[in-house]
Coordinates of N, CA and C and ligand atoms in Angstrom, one line a residue:
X1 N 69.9 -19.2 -0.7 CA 69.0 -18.2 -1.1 C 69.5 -16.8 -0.8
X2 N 69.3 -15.9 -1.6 CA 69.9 -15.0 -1.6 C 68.6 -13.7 -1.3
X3 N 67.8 -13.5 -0.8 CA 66.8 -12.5 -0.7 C 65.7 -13.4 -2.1
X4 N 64.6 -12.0 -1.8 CA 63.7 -12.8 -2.9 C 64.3 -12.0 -4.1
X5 N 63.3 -12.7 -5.0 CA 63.2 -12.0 -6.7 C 62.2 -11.1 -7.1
X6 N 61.4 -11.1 -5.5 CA 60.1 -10.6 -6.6 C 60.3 -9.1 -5.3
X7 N 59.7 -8.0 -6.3 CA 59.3 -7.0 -5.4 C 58.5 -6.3 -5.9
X8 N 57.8 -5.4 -4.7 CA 57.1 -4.5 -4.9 C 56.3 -3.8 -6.2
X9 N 56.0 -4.0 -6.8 CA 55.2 -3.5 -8.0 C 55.4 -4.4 -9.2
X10 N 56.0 -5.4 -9.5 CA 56.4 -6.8 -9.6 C 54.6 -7.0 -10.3
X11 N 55.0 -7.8 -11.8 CA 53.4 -8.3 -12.2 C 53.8 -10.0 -12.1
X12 N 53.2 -10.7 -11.8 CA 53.5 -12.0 -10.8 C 52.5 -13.1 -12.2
X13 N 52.6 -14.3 -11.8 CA 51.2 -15.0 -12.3 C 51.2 -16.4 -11.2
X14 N 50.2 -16.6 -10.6 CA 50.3 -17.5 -9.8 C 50.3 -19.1 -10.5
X15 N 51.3 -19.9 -10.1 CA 50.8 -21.2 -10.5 C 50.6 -22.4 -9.5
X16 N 50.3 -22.3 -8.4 CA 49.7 -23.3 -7.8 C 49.0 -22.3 -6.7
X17 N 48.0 -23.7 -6.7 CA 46.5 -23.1 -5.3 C 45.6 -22.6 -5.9
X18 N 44.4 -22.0 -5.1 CA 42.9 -22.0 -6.1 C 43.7 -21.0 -7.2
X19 N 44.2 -20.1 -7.0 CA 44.2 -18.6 -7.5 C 45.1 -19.4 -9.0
X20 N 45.5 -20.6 -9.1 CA 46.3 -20.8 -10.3 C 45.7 -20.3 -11.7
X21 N 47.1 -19.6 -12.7 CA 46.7 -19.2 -13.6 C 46.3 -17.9 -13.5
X22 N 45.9 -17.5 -12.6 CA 45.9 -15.6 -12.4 C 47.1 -14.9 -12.5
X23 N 47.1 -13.3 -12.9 CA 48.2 -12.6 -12.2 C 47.5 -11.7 -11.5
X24 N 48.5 -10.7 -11.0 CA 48.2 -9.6 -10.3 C 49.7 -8.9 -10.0
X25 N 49.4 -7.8 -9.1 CA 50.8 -6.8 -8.8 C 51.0 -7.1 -7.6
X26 N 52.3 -7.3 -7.1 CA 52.6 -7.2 -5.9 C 52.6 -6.2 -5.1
X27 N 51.6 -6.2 -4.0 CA 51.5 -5.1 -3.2 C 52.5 -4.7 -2.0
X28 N 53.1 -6.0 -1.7 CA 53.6 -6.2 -0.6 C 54.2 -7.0 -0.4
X29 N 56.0 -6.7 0.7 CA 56.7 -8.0 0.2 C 57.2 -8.3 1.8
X30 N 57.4 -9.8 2.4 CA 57.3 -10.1 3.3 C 59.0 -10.8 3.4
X31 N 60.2 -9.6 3.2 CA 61.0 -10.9 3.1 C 61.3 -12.3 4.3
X32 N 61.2 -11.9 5.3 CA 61.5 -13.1 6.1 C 60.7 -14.4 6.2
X33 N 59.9 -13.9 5.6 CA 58.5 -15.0 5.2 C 58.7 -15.9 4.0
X34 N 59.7 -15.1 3.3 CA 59.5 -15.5 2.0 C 57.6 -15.8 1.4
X35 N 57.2 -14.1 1.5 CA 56.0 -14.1 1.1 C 55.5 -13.5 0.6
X36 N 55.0 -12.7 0.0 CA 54.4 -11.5 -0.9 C 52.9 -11.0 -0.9
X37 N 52.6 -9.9 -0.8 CA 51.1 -10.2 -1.1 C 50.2 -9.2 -1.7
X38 N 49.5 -10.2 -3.2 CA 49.5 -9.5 -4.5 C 47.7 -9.4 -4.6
X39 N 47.8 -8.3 -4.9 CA 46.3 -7.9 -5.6 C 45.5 -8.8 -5.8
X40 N 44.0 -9.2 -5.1 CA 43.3 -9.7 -5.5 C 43.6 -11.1 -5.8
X41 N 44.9 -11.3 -5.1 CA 44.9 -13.2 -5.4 C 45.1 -13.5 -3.9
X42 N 44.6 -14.7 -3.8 CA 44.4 -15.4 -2.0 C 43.9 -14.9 -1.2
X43 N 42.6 -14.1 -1.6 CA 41.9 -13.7 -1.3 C 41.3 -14.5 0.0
X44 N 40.8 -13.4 1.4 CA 40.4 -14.5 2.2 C 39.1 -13.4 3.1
X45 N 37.9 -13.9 3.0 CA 36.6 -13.0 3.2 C 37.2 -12.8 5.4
X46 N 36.9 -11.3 5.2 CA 37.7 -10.8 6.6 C 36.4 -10.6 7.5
X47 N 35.8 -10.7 8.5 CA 35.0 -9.9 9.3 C 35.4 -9.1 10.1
X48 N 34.9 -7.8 10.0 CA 35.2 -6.5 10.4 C 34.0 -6.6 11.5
X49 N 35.0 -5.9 12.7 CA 33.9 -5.4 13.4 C 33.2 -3.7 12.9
X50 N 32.0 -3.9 13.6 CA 31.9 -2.6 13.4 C 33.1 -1.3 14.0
X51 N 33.1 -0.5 13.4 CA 33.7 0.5 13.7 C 33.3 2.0 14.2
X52 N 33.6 3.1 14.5 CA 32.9 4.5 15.1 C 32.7 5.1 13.6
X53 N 33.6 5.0 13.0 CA 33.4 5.6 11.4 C 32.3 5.1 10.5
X54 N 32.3 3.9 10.5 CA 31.3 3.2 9.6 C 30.2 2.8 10.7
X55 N 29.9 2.9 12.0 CA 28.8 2.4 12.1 C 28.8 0.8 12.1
X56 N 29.2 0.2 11.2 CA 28.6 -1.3 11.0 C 29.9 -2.3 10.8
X57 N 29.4 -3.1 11.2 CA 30.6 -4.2 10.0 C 30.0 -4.6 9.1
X58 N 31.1 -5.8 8.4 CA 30.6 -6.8 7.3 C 32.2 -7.3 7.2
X59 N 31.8 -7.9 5.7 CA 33.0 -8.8 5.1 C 33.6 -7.8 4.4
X60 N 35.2 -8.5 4.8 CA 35.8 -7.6 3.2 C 36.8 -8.6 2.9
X61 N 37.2 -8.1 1.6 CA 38.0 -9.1 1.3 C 39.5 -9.0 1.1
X62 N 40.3 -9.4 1.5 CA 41.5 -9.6 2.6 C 42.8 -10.5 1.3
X63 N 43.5 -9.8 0.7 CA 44.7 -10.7 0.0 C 45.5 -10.8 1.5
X64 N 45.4 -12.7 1.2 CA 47.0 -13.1 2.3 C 47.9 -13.2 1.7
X65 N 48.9 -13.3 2.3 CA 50.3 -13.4 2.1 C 50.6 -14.6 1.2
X66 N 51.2 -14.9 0.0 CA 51.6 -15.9 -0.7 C 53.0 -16.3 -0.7
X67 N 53.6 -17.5 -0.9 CA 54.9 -17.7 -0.8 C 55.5 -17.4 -2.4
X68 N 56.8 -17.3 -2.6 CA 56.6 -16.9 -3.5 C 57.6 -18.3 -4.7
X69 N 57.0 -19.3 -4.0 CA 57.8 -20.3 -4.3 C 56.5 -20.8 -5.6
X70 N 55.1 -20.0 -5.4 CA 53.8 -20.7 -6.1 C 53.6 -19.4 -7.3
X71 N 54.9 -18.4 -7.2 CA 54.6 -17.6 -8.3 C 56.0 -17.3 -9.2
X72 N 55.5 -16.9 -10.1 CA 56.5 -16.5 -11.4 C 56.4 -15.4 -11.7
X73 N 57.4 -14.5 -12.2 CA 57.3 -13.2 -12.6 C 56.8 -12.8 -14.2
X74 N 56.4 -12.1 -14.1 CA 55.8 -11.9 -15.6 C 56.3 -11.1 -16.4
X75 N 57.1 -11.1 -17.8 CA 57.8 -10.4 -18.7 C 56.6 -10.0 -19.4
X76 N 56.6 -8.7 -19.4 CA 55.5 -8.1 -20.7 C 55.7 -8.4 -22.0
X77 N 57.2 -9.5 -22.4 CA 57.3 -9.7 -23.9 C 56.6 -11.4 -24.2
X78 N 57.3 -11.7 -22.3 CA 57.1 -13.5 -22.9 C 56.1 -14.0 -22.0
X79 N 55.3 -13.5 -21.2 CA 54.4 -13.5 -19.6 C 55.3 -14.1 -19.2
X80 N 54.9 -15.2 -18.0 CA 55.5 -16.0 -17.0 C 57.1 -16.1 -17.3
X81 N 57.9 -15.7 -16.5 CA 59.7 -16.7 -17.0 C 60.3 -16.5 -16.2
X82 N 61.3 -17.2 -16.0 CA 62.5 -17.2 -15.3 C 63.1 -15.9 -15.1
X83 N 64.1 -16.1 -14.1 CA 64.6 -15.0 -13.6 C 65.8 -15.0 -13.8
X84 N 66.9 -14.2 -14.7 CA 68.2 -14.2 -14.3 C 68.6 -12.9 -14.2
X85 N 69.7 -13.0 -13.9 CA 70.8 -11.5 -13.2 C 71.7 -11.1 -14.4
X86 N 72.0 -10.3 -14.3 CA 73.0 -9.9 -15.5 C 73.5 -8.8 -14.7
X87 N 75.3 -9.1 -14.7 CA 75.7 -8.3 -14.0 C 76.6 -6.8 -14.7
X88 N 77.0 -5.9 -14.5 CA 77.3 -4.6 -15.4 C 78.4 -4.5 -15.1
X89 N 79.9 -4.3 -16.0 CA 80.9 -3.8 -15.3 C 81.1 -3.1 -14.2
X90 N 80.3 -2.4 -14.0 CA 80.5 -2.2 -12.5 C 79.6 -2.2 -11.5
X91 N 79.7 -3.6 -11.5 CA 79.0 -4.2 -10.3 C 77.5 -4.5 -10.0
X92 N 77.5 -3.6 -10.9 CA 75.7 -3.1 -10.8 C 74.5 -4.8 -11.4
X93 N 73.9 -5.2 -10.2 CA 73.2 -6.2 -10.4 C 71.2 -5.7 -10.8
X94 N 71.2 -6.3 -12.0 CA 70.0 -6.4 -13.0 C 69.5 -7.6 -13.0
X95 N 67.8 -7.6 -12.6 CA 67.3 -8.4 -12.7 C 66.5 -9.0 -14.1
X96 N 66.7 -9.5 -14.7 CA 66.6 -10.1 -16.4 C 65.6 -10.9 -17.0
X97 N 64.8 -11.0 -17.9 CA 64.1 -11.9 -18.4 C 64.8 -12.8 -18.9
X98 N 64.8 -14.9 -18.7 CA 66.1 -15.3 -19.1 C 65.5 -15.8 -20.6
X99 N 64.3 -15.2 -21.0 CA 64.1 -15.7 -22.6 C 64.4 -14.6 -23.2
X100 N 64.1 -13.1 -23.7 CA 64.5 -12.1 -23.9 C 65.4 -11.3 -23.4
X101 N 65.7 -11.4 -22.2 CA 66.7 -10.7 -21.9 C 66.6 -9.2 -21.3
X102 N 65.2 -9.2 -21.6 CA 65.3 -7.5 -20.8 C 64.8 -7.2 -19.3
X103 N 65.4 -6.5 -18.8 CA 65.5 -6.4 -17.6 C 63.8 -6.3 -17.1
X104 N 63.9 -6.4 -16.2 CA 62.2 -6.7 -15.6 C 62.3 -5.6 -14.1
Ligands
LIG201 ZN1 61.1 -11.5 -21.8

């Protein structure tokens, strides 16, 4: 394994766990975790204490961290697909949609 595939601003679609079948954007990338953690999916209800600012607590709702072995990257031509590299005479490494072909 070579680092991850997915990064930062990355539109994802999850396929396994409750959240299957969703996408979202990646907010956040965990590489040693191999973990990511995207908008509004894995959601996990947080209790806050009260605070000086707000006065109060309550719930909020909390994206955890996802592996990214349960997500796929999404091509705006084909959604969900594979990932390949395409590399440039010089040297220069692109990450690729492997059905269309355009860089993602
Ligand atoms: Zn594509």
């Amino acid at each position: 394994m070579s680092g991850l595939r997915i990064k930062k601003g990355d539109r994802i679609r999850v396929l396994a766990g409750k959240d299957r079948g969703k996408e979202g954007n990646v907010t956040r990338v965990l590489p040693s975790k191999n973990r990511v953690i995207v908008d509004g999916i894995n959601v996990a209800k947080k209790h806050q204490k009260p605070t000086k600012a707000t006065m109060q607590g309550g719930i909020q709702d909390k994206a955890m961290p996802i592996h990214v072995s349960n997500l796929m990257l999404v091509c705006g031509k084909d959604g969900p697909v594979k990932v390949g590299y395409r590399i440039d005479p010089n040297g220069e490494k692109h990450r690729v949609c492997r059905k269309c072909g355009a860089e993602l």
